CSV table of C-alpha atoms in Angstrom, one decimal:
chain,number,residue,atom,x,y,z
A,1238,MET,CA,152.1,90.9,88.6
A,1239,SER,CA,150.3,94.1,88.0
A,1240,SER,CA,149.7,96.2,91.1
A,1241,HIS,CA,146.1,96.6,90.1
A,1242,ARG,CA,144.9,93.1,90.0
A,1243,SER,CA,144.4,92.5,93.7
A,1244,ASP,CA,141.6,95.0,93.8
A,1245,ALA,CA,140.1,94.4,90.4
A,1246,SER,CA,137.1,92.6,91.8
A,1247,ALA,CA,136.1,95.8,93.7
A,1248,HIS,CA,135.6,97.6,90.5
A,1249,ARG,CA,133.3,95.0,89.0
A,1250,ARG,CA,130.6,95.4,91.7
A,1251,PHE,CA,127.5,97.4,90.8
A,1252,THR,CA,127.4,100.9,92.2
A,1253,ALA,CA,124.4,103.1,91.6
A,1254,ARG,CA,125.0,106.7,90.5
A,1255,PRO,CA,124.6,109.5,93.0
A,1256,VAL,CA,121.1,110.8,93.1
A,1257,SER,CA,119.2,113.7,94.6
A,1258,LEU,CA,116.0,113.0,96.5
A,1259,ARG,CA,113.1,115.3,97.4
A,1260,PRO,CA,112.5,115.9,101.2
A,1261,PRO,CA,110.8,112.9,103.0
A,1262,ARG,CA,107.6,114.9,103.7
A,1263,GLU,CA,107.1,115.6,100.0
A,1264,LEU,CA,107.9,112.0,99.1
A,1265,ALA,CA,105.3,110.8,101.7
A,1266,ARG,CA,102.7,113.1,100.2
A,1267,SER,CA,103.4,111.6,96.8
A,1268,ALA,CA,103.1,108.1,98.2
A,1269,LEU,CA,99.7,108.9,99.7
A,1270,LEU,CA,98.6,110.1,96.3
A,1271,SER,CA,99.9,107.0,94.4
A,1272,PRO,CA,97.1,104.8,93.0
A,1273,LEU,CA,98.1,101.6,94.9
A,1274,LEU,CA,98.8,102.9,98.4
A,1275,GLY,CA,96.1,105.6,98.1
A,1276,THR,CA,93.5,103.0,97.2
A,1277,ALA,CA,94.7,100.6,99.9
A,1278,LEU,CA,94.2,103.3,102.5
A,1279,ARG,CA,90.7,104.2,101.1
A,1280,LEU,CA,89.7,100.6,101.2
A,1281,ALA,CA,91.0,100.2,104.7
A,1282,ARG,CA,88.8,103.1,105.9
A,1283,TRP,CA,85.9,101.8,103.8
A,1284,CYS,CA,85.8,98.4,105.5
A,1285,GLY,CA,84.9,100.0,108.8
A,1286,PRO,CA,83.4,99.5,111.3
A,1287,VAL,CA,83.5,95.8,110.1
A,1288,THR,CA,83.2,93.9,106.8
A,1289,ARG,CA,82.6,90.2,106.6
A,1290,VAL,CA,85.4,88.3,104.8
A,1291,ASP,CA,86.1,84.7,103.8
A,1292,VAL,CA,89.1,82.6,105.0
A,1293,GLN,CA,91.3,84.3,102.5
A,1294,GLY,CA,90.4,87.7,103.8
A,1295,LEU,CA,88.3,88.7,100.8
A,1296,PRO,CA,84.9,90.5,101.1
A,1297,ASP,CA,81.8,88.9,99.5
A,1298,LEU,CA,80.8,89.9,96.0
A,1299,ASN,CA,78.2,92.5,97.0
A,1300,ASP,CA,80.7,94.4,99.1
A,1301,THR,CA,83.4,94.0,96.4
A,1302,ARG,CA,81.0,95.4,93.8
A,1303,ALA,CA,80.1,98.3,96.1
A,1304,ALA,CA,83.8,99.2,96.6
A,1305,ILE,CA,84.5,99.0,92.9
A,1306,ARG,CA,81.6,101.5,92.2
A,1307,GLU,CA,82.5,103.8,95.1
A,1308,PHE,CA,86.2,104.1,94.2
A,1309,GLY,CA,86.0,103.6,90.4
A,1310,LEU,CA,88.2,100.4,90.5
A,1311,TRP,CA,87.1,99.4,87.0
A,1312,PRO,CA,89.3,97.4,84.6
A,1313,ARG,CA,91.3,99.6,82.4
A,1314,HIS,CA,89.4,98.7,79.3
A,1315,LEU,CA,86.2,100.0,80.9
A,1316,ARG,CA,87.6,103.4,81.8
A,1317,ARG,CA,85.9,104.9,78.8
A,1318,GLU,CA,83.1,102.4,78.4
A,1319,GLU,CA,80.6,103.3,81.2
A,1320,HIS,CA,77.7,101.5,79.4
A,1321,HIS,CA,79.5,98.1,79.8
A,1322,ARG,CA,80.3,98.5,83.5
A,1323,ASP,CA,77.0,97.1,84.9
A,1324,LEU,CA,77.3,94.0,82.7
A,1325,TRP,CA,80.8,93.4,83.8
A,1326,LEU,CA,79.8,93.8,87.5
A,1327,ARG,CA,77.0,91.3,87.1
A,1328,ARG,CA,79.3,88.8,85.5
A,1329,LEU,CA,81.9,89.2,88.2
A,1330,ALA,CA,82.0,85.8,89.9
A,1331,SER,CA,84.8,86.5,92.5
A,1332,PRO,CA,86.8,89.3,93.9
A,1333,LYS,CA,89.9,87.6,92.4
A,1334,GLN,CA,88.6,88.6,89.0
A,1335,ALA,CA,88.7,92.3,89.9
A,1336,SER,CA,92.5,93.0,89.9
A,1337,ARG,CA,92.1,96.7,90.5
A,1338,PHE,CA,90.2,95.9,93.7
A,1339,LEU,CA,92.2,92.8,94.6
A,1340,HIS,CA,95.7,94.3,94.5
A,1341,PRO,CA,95.1,97.3,96.8
A,1342,TRP,CA,92.9,95.2,99.1
A,1343,ARG,CA,95.6,92.6,99.6
A,1344,THR,CA,98.1,95.4,99.9
A,1345,ALA,CA,96.1,96.9,102.8
A,1346,LEU,CA,96.0,93.4,104.4
A,1347,ARG,CA,99.8,92.9,104.0
A,1348,LEU,CA,100.7,96.4,105.3
A,1349,GLY,CA,98.5,96.0,108.4
A,1350,LEU,CA,96.1,98.8,107.3
A,1351,VAL,CA,93.3,96.3,107.8
A,1352,GLU,CA,92.9,93.8,110.7
A,1353,CYS,CA,91.2,90.5,110.0
A,1354,GLU,CA,89.9,88.2,112.7
A,1355,THR,CA,86.8,86.0,113.2
A,1356,ALA,CA,85.9,86.4,109.5
A,1357,GLN,CA,85.7,90.2,109.9
A,1358,ALA,CA,87.8,93.0,108.6
A,1359,ARG,CA,88.2,96.4,110.2
A,1360,PRO,CA,90.5,99.4,109.8
A,1361,ALA,CA,93.6,99.2,112.0
A,1362,PRO,CA,93.0,101.1,115.2
A,1363,ASP,CA,95.9,103.6,114.7
A,1364,LEU,CA,95.3,104.0,110.9
A,1365,ASP,CA,94.6,107.7,111.0
A,1366,ARG,CA,97.6,108.4,113.3
A,1367,TRP,CA,99.9,106.3,111.2
A,1368,SER,CA,98.8,107.9,107.9
A,1369,GLY,CA,100.1,111.2,109.3
A,1370,SER,CA,103.6,109.8,110.0
A,1371,THR,CA,106.1,110.5,107.2
A,1372,ASP,CA,108.3,107.5,108.2
A,1373,ARG,CA,105.3,105.1,108.4
A,1374,VAL,CA,103.9,106.2,105.1
A,1375,LEU,CA,107.2,105.8,103.3
A,1376,ARG,CA,107.7,102.4,104.9
A,1377,TRP,CA,104.2,101.3,103.7
A,1378,TRP,CA,104.9,102.6,100.2
A,1379,THR,CA,108.4,100.9,100.0
A,1380,LEU,CA,106.9,97.6,101.0
A,1381,SER,CA,104.1,97.8,98.5
A,1382,PHE,CA,106.6,99.0,95.8
A,1383,GLN,CA,108.9,96.0,96.5
A,1384,GLU,CA,106.0,93.6,96.3
A,1385,CYS,CA,104.7,95.1,93.1
A,1386,VAL,CA,108.2,95.0,91.5
A,1387,GLU,CA,108.4,91.2,92.1
A,1388,ARG,CA,104.8,90.7,90.8
A,1389,SER,CA,105.1,93.0,87.7
A,1390,LEU,CA,108.7,92.6,86.6
A,1391,ARG,CA,109.6,89.1,87.7
A,1392,GLY,CA,106.1,87.7,87.5
A,1393,VAL,CA,104.5,89.4,84.5
A,1394,ALA,CA,107.5,90.6,82.5
A,1395,ASP,CA,109.7,87.6,83.4
A,1396,VAL,CA,112.8,89.8,83.7
A,1397,GLU,CA,115.3,90.3,86.5
A,1398,PRO,CA,113.9,93.3,88.4
A,1399,ASP,CA,117.4,94.6,89.2
A,1400,THR,CA,118.3,94.9,85.5
A,1401,ALA,CA,115.2,96.8,84.6
A,1402,LEU,CA,115.2,99.1,87.6
A,1403,SER,CA,118.9,99.9,87.3
A,1404,ARG,CA,118.3,101.0,83.7
A,1405,LEU,CA,115.7,103.5,84.9
A,1406,TYR,CA,117.7,104.5,87.9
A,1407,GLU,CA,120.9,105.2,85.9
A,1408,ALA,CA,119.1,107.5,83.4
A,1409,PRO,CA,119.4,111.2,84.2
A,1410,ASP,CA,116.7,112.7,86.3
A,1411,GLY,CA,113.7,113.4,84.1
A,1412,ALA,CA,115.0,111.3,81.2
A,1413,ARG,CA,112.5,109.2,79.3
A,1414,VAL,CA,113.8,105.7,78.4
A,1415,PRO,CA,112.3,104.1,75.3
A,1416,LEU,CA,110.6,100.8,76.2
A,1417,GLY,CA,112.1,99.1,73.1
A,1418,ARG,CA,115.6,100.1,74.1
A,1419,MET,CA,115.0,99.1,77.7
A,1420,THR,CA,113.7,95.7,76.5
A,1421,HIS,CA,116.8,95.1,74.4
A,1422,GLU,CA,119.2,96.0,77.2
A,1423,VAL,CA,117.3,93.8,79.7
A,1424,THR,CA,117.3,90.9,77.2
A,1425,THR,CA,121.0,91.3,76.5
A,1426,ALA,CA,121.8,91.4,80.2
A,1427,GLN,CA,119.8,88.2,80.8
A,1428,GLU,CA,121.5,86.5,77.9
A,1429,GLU,CA,124.9,87.4,79.3
A,1430,ALA,CA,123.9,86.0,82.6
A,1431,TYR,CA,122.7,82.8,80.9
A,1432,LEU,CA,119.1,83.4,82.0
A,1433,PRO,CA,116.1,82.3,79.7
A,1434,VAL,CA,114.8,84.9,77.3
A,1435,HIS,CA,111.8,85.0,74.9
A,1436,ARG,CA,111.3,86.3,71.4
A,1437,PRO,CA,112.0,90.0,71.1
A,1438,GLY,CA,108.3,90.9,70.4
A,1439,ARG,CA,107.2,88.8,73.3
A,1440,ASN,CA,109.8,90.4,75.5
A,1441,LEU,CA,108.5,93.8,74.6
A,1442,GLY,CA,104.9,93.0,75.3
A,1443,ARG,CA,105.7,91.3,78.6
A,1444,LEU,CA,107.8,94.3,79.8
A,1445,ALA,CA,105.1,96.7,78.7
A,1446,ARG,CA,102.5,94.9,80.8
A,1447,GLY,CA,104.9,94.7,83.7
A,1448,VAL,CA,105.7,98.4,83.6
A,1449,LEU,CA,102.0,99.2,83.3
A,1450,GLN,CA,101.4,97.4,86.6
A,1451,LEU,CA,104.4,99.2,88.2
A,1452,ARG,CA,102.9,102.5,87.3
A,1453,ASP,CA,100.2,101.9,89.9
A,1454,THR,CA,102.8,102.4,92.6
A,1455,GLY,CA,103.6,105.9,91.4
A,1456,ALA,CA,107.2,104.9,90.7
A,1457,VAL,CA,107.1,105.4,86.9
A,1458,THR,CA,105.3,107.5,84.4
A,1459,VAL,CA,104.4,105.9,81.1
A,1460,ILE,CA,104.4,108.3,78.1
A,1461,ARG,CA,103.4,107.9,74.5
A,1462,ASP,CA,103.7,110.8,72.0
A,1463,GLY,CA,104.1,113.2,74.9
A,1464,ARG,CA,101.0,112.2,76.7
A,1465,PRO,CA,101.5,110.9,80.3
A,1466,GLY,CA,99.3,108.0,81.2
A,1467,ALA,CA,99.1,106.3,77.8
A,1468,GLY,CA,99.5,102.5,78.2
A,1469,PRO,CA,100.4,99.5,76.0
A,1470,GLU,CA,96.8,98.4,76.0
A,1471,GLU,CA,95.9,101.6,74.1
A,1472,HIS,CA,98.8,102.1,71.7
A,1473,GLY,CA,100.9,99.0,71.5
A,1474,PRO,CA,104.3,98.9,73.3
A,1475,GLU,CA,106.6,99.7,70.5
A,1476,ARG,CA,106.5,103.6,70.9
A,1477,ILE,CA,106.4,104.0,74.7
A,1478,TRP,CA,108.7,105.8,77.0
A,1479,VAL,CA,109.2,105.2,80.7
A,1480,GLU,CA,110.3,107.8,83.2
A,1481,LEU,CA,111.3,107.1,86.8
A,1482,THR,CA,109.5,109.5,89.2
A,1483,ASP,CA,111.1,111.1,92.3
A,1484,LEU,CA,109.1,108.6,94.3
A,1485,GLY,CA,110.4,105.7,92.1
A,1486,ARG,CA,114.0,106.9,92.5
A,1487,TYR,CA,113.5,106.8,96.3
A,1488,GLY,CA,112.1,103.3,96.1
A,1489,VAL,CA,114.8,101.8,93.9
A,1490,ARG,CA,117.4,103.3,96.2
A,1491,GLN,CA,115.7,101.6,99.2
A,1492,ILE,CA,116.0,98.3,97.3
A,1493,LEU,CA,119.7,98.9,96.6
A,1494,LEU,CA,120.4,99.8,100.2
A,1495,ALA,CA,118.6,96.7,101.4
A,1496,ARG,CA,120.9,94.6,99.3
A,1497,ARG,CA,123.9,96.5,100.5
A,1498,CYS,CA,124.6,98.1,97.2
A,1499,PRO,CA,126.3,101.5,97.4
A,1500,ALA,CA,123.7,104.1,96.4
A,1501,PRO,CA,125.1,107.5,97.4
A,1502,LEU,CA,123.2,110.8,97.6
A,1503,ILE,CA,124.7,113.7,95.8
A,1504,GLU,CA,125.0,115.8,98.9
A,1505,ASP,CA,127.1,113.1,100.5
A,1506,PHE,CA,129.0,112.2,97.3
A,1507,VAL,CA,130.3,115.8,96.7
A,1508,ARG,CA,132.1,115.7,100.1
A,1509,LEU,CA,134.2,112.7,99.2
A,1510,GLU,CA,137.9,113.0,99.2
A,1511,ALA,CA,139.5,112.9,95.7
A,1512,ASP,CA,140.7,109.3,96.0
A,1513,ARG,CA,137.3,107.9,96.9
A,1514,PHE,CA,135.7,110.1,94.2
A,1515,LEU,CA,138.0,108.8,91.5
A,1516,ASP,CA,137.7,105.2,92.6
A,1517,ALA,CA,133.9,105.5,92.6
A,1518,LEU,CA,133.9,106.7,89.0
A,1519,ALA,CA,135.2,103.4,87.8
A,1520,THR,CA,132.0,101.7,88.8
A,1521,PHE,CA,129.4,104.1,87.4
A,1522,SER,CA,127.5,103.9,84.2
A,1523,PRO,CA,128.4,106.6,81.6
A,1524,ASP,CA,125.3,108.7,82.6
A,1525,GLY,CA,126.3,108.2,86.3
A,1526,GLN,CA,129.8,109.3,85.6
A,1527,LEU,CA,128.7,112.5,84.0
A,1528,LEU,CA,126.5,113.4,86.9
A,1529,ALA,CA,129.1,112.5,89.5
A,1530,LEU,CA,131.8,114.5,87.7
A,1531,THR,CA,129.6,117.6,87.4
A,1532,SER,CA,128.4,117.4,91.0
A,1533,TRP,CA,131.8,116.9,92.6
A,1534,LEU,CA,133.6,119.5,90.5
A,1535,ASP,CA,130.9,122.1,91.0
A,1536,THR,CA,131.8,122.3,94.7
A,1537,ARG,CA,135.5,123.1,94.0
A,1538,SER,CA,137.5,125.6,92.0
A,1539,PRO,CA,139.2,123.9,89.0
A,1540,GLU,CA,142.6,124.6,90.5
A,1541,ASN,CA,141.7,123.1,93.8
A,1542,ALA,CA,140.2,120.0,92.0
A,1543,LEU,CA,143.5,119.7,90.1
A,1544,ARG,CA,145.6,119.8,93.2
A,1545,GLU,CA,143.4,117.3,95.0
A,1546,ILE,CA,143.4,114.9,92.1
A,1547,VAL,CA,147.1,115.0,91.3
A,1548,ALA,CA,147.9,114.3,95.0
A,1549,VAL,CA,145.9,111.0,94.9
A,1550,ALA,CA,146.5,109.9,91.3
A,1551,ALA,CA,150.3,110.1,91.2
A,1552,GLY,CA,152.5,107.1,91.6
A,1553,PRO,CA,152.5,103.4,90.7
A,1554,GLY,CA,149.5,101.2,91.1
A,1555,ARG,CA,147.0,104.0,90.3
A,1556,ALA,CA,146.5,103.7,86.5
A,1557,LEU,CA,142.7,103.2,86.8
A,1558,ARG,CA,142.6,106.2,89.1
A,1559,ARG,CA,144.5,108.3,86.5
A,1560,TRP,CA,142.1,107.2,83.8
A,1561,ASN,CA,139.2,108.6,85.8
A,1562,ALA,CA,141.3,111.6,86.8
A,1563,ALA,CA,141.8,112.4,83.1
A,1564,LEU,CA,138.1,112.1,82.5
A,1565,ALA,CA,137.4,114.5,85.4
A,1566,LEU,CA,140.0,117.0,84.5
A,1567,GLY,CA,139.0,117.0,80.9
A,1568,THR,CA,135.7,118.6,81.8
A,1569,VAL,CA,137.5,121.7,83.2
A,1570,SER,CA,140.7,121.5,81.1
A,1571,SER,CA,140.1,124.9,79.4
A,1572,ARG,CA,140.1,126.6,82.9
A,1573,ILE,CA,143.4,125.0,84.0
A,1574,GLU,CA,145.4,125.0,80.8
A,1575,PRO,CA,148.4,126.8,82.2
A,1576,SER,CA,148.7,124.5,85.2
A,1577,LEU,CA,148.4,121.4,82.9
A,1578,ARG,CA,151.2,122.7,80.7
A,1579,ARG,CA,153.4,123.2,83.8
A,1580,LEU,CA,152.7,119.6,84.9
A,1581,LEU,CA,154.2,118.4,81.7
A,1582,GLU,CA,157.6,119.2,83.2
A,1583,HIS,CA,156.8,117.3,86.4
A,1584,PRO,CA,159.6,114.8,87.4
A,1585,ASP,CA,157.0,112.1,88.1
A,1586,PRO,CA,156.0,110.5,84.8
A,1587,THR,CA,152.6,109.5,86.2
A,1588,VAL,CA,151.8,113.2,86.7
A,1589,ALA,CA,153.3,114.5,83.5
A,1590,GLY,CA,151.7,111.6,81.5
A,1591,MET,CA,148.3,112.3,83.0
A,1592,ALA,CA,148.6,116.0,82.1
A,1593,SER,CA,149.5,115.1,78.6
A,1594,VAL,CA,146.4,112.8,78.3
A,1595,VAL,CA,144.1,115.7,79.4
A,1596,LEU,CA,145.7,118.2,77.0
A,1597,LEU,CA,145.7,115.7,74.0
A,1598,SER,CA,142.0,115.0,74.5
A,1599,SER,CA,141.2,118.8,74.6
A,1600,HIS,CA,141.0,121.1,71.6
A,1601,MET,CA,143.6,123.6,73.0
A,1602,LEU,CA,146.7,122.3,71.2
A,1603,SER,CA,148.0,123.1,67.7
A,1604,GLU,CA,148.9,120.2,65.4
A,1605,VAL,CA,152.6,120.7,66.1
A,1606,GLU,CA,152.0,120.6,69.9
A,1607,ARG,CA,149.9,117.5,69.6
A,1608,GLU,CA,152.6,115.7,67.6
A,1609,GLU,CA,155.3,116.7,70.1
A,1610,LEU,CA,153.2,115.5,73.1
A,1611,SER,CA,152.5,112.2,71.3
A,1612,VAL,CA,156.1,111.6,70.7
A,1613,ALA,CA,157.2,112.6,74.2
A,1614,PHE,CA,154.5,110.7,76.2
A,1615,GLY,CA,152.7,108.4,73.7
A,1616,HIS,CA,154.2,105.1,74.7
A,1617,TRP,CA,154.1,105.7,78.5
A,1618,THR,CA,150.6,106.9,78.5
A,1619,ALA,CA,149.4,104.1,76.2
A,1620,ILE,CA,150.8,101.6,78.7
A,1621,ASP,CA,149.0,103.5,81.5
A,1622,VAL,CA,145.7,103.3,79.6
A,1623,PHE,CA,146.0,99.6,79.1
A,1624,ALA,CA,147.1,99.2,82.7
A,1625,ALA,CA,143.9,100.9,83.7
A,1626,ALA,CA,141.8,98.6,81.6
A,1627,THR,CA,143.7,95.6,83.0
A,1628,ALA,CA,142.8,96.8,86.5
A,1629,MET,CA,139.2,95.9,85.7
A,1630,GLY,CA,140.1,92.3,85.1
A,1631,GLU,CA,140.1,90.2,81.9
A,1632,THR,CA,136.4,91.1,81.2
A,1633,GLY,CA,137.2,94.8,81.5
A,1634,LEU,CA,140.3,94.6,79.3
A,1635,LYS,CA,138.5,92.6,76.6
A,1636,SER,CA,135.6,95.2,76.6
A,1637,PHE,CA,138.1,98.0,76.3
A,1638,LEU,CA,140.0,96.3,73.5
A,1639,ALA,CA,136.8,95.9,71.5
A,1640,SER,CA,135.9,99.6,72.0
A,1641,GLU,CA,136.6,102.6,69.8
A,1642,ALA,CA,138.8,104.1,72.5
A,1643,ALA,CA,141.4,101.4,71.9
A,1644,GLU,CA,141.6,101.9,68.2
A,1645,GLY,CA,145.1,102.9,67.0
A,1646,ILE,CA,146.6,103.0,70.5
A,1647,ASP,CA,147.5,99.3,70.4
A,1648,ARG,CA,149.3,99.5,67.1
A,1649,ARG,CA,151.2,102.7,67.8
A,1650,LEU,CA,152.4,101.0,71.0
A,1651,PHE,CA,154.8,98.9,68.9
A,1652,ASP,CA,156.1,101.3,66.4
A,1653,ASP,CA,159.2,101.7,68.5
A,1654,VAL,CA,159.5,98.8,71.0
A,1655,GLY,CA,162.6,100.3,72.6
A,1656,ARG,CA,160.6,103.2,73.9
A,1657,LEU,CA,158.5,100.8,76.0
A,1658,TRP,CA,161.4,100.6,78.5
A,1659,ASN,CA,162.6,104.2,78.5
A,1660,PRO,CA,161.2,105.2,81.0
A,1661,GLU,CA,159.7,101.9,81.9
A,1662,HIS,CA,156.1,102.0,83.3
A,1663,PRO,CA,155.7,99.8,86.4
A,1664,ASP,CA,152.9,97.8,84.6
A,1665,THR,CA,154.6,97.4,81.2
A,1666,ARG,CA,155.4,93.7,81.6
A,1667,GLU,CA,151.9,92.8,82.8
A,1668,VAL,CA,150.2,94.9,80.1
A,1669,LEU,CA,152.3,93.1,77.4
A,1670,ARG,CA,151.4,89.7,78.9
A,1671,MET,CA,147.7,90.5,78.9
A,1672,LEU,CA,147.8,91.9,75.4
A,1673,GLY,CA,149.6,88.9,74.2
A,1674,ARG,CA,147.0,86.6,75.7
A,1675,HIS,CA,143.7,88.5,75.0
A,1676,HIS,CA,144.1,91.0,72.1
A,1677,PRO,CA,141.6,90.1,69.3
A,1678,ASP,CA,144.1,91.2,66.6
A,1679,PRO,CA,146.6,88.4,66.1
A,1680,TRP,CA,149.2,90.9,64.8
A,1681,VAL,CA,149.0,93.0,67.9
A,1682,ALA,CA,149.0,90.0,70.2
A,1683,ALA,CA,152.1,88.6,68.5
A,1684,ARG,CA,153.9,92.0,68.7
A,1685,ALA,CA,153.1,92.1,72.4
A,1686,ARG,CA,154.6,88.7,73.0
A,1687,ALA,CA,157.7,89.6,71.1
A,1688,ALA,CA,158.1,92.8,73.0
A,1689,GLN,CA,157.7,90.9,76.3
A,1690,ALA,CA,160.5,88.6,75.2
A,1691,GLN,CA,162.7,91.6,74.6
A,1692,ALA,CA,162.2,93.1,78.0
A,1693,PRO,CA,165.4,94.0,79.8
A,1694,ALA,CA,166.4,92.1,82.9
A,1695,SER,CA,164.8,93.6,86.0
């Protein structure tokens, strides 16, 4: 059995990419300026010294109308229609009909910004002192963010919050994610998890409304045609971009940590030893891998990075680590070309094969050199690549076999079956078994089974 399979499950867990966060004091300042928490605090102070409330903790209509006027808590469709506001207020039959008042008021109650007893509401005694505490403010904001995530994404958008949030979190800092693409990816993820989904147009509209609500926390910016603040109710959801703010990145990370999902900070990640760095790469998204590679390599000279990586990637049972090592070294290959060429003569085939992969994927070789390396290392490194894919389990292998990266490698593997055993890769037999069982091309699968039958006695 392959030496990788025992730890394959570890590579299937979700690991968030490394991120950089602003200092806590700056994040707290942004939290206080966010619409939801900022309004909740203003309403908490407004209700003093006391305000009469019903059994549900809601003020009467007259007080509700006064708060709406004082803080401008109008429905979004009335933001530019001042002449309709008085009519809307007169028709207001309950505070529950005024969502822009109701949500921050209930947030103030849940966070303890307002105390309710004997049908009266008043500001919490220590409210002013608490609002000056960075830790307290960030705790308030995180709790309100988590509640809004459930209400807006699960409740309104009817999507799994983790899927939507991870799509935004994995995007590079400052990246704008098209809402249409985000909807497609969330829908696809729910289908793969056998969760119910709606029609594409309905999904887009639901997610647009959910994201609009999430914007009130200050966690996301909604952008349309380059204008921040434009929303689906104004333009329709089909041409909207969503960007996670610094505060939003902090909030999503708090959710991940609460669920015991690894969510490293860049300043911690760059100090990882090479083995932990390479193993972590296997679990990142493509965007996350690029950021992780750049951050880790920027703290080392290319030669030092090469020495650290070779030391932990050599030997049997480390094919997946070598896959990621080749990815990392490929970003600095032009600066370590002489060292890579020397490694081609290394007596350990795992080291020489890894160096050949890096050189072959670069643009530094002539056609003659590429052909010579392909002949010398082609079969061994092809097995190493398939062994790395096999290390991610059957799902990972099938995904790799269906990708462009596998095109041609599988067929070239069998142009000279005898070379599969000279020298023999420690995972050759397991790779042939997995290809024989799971390769989508019947010809390749049959050749893999035939090669397995021709294996020399071990």
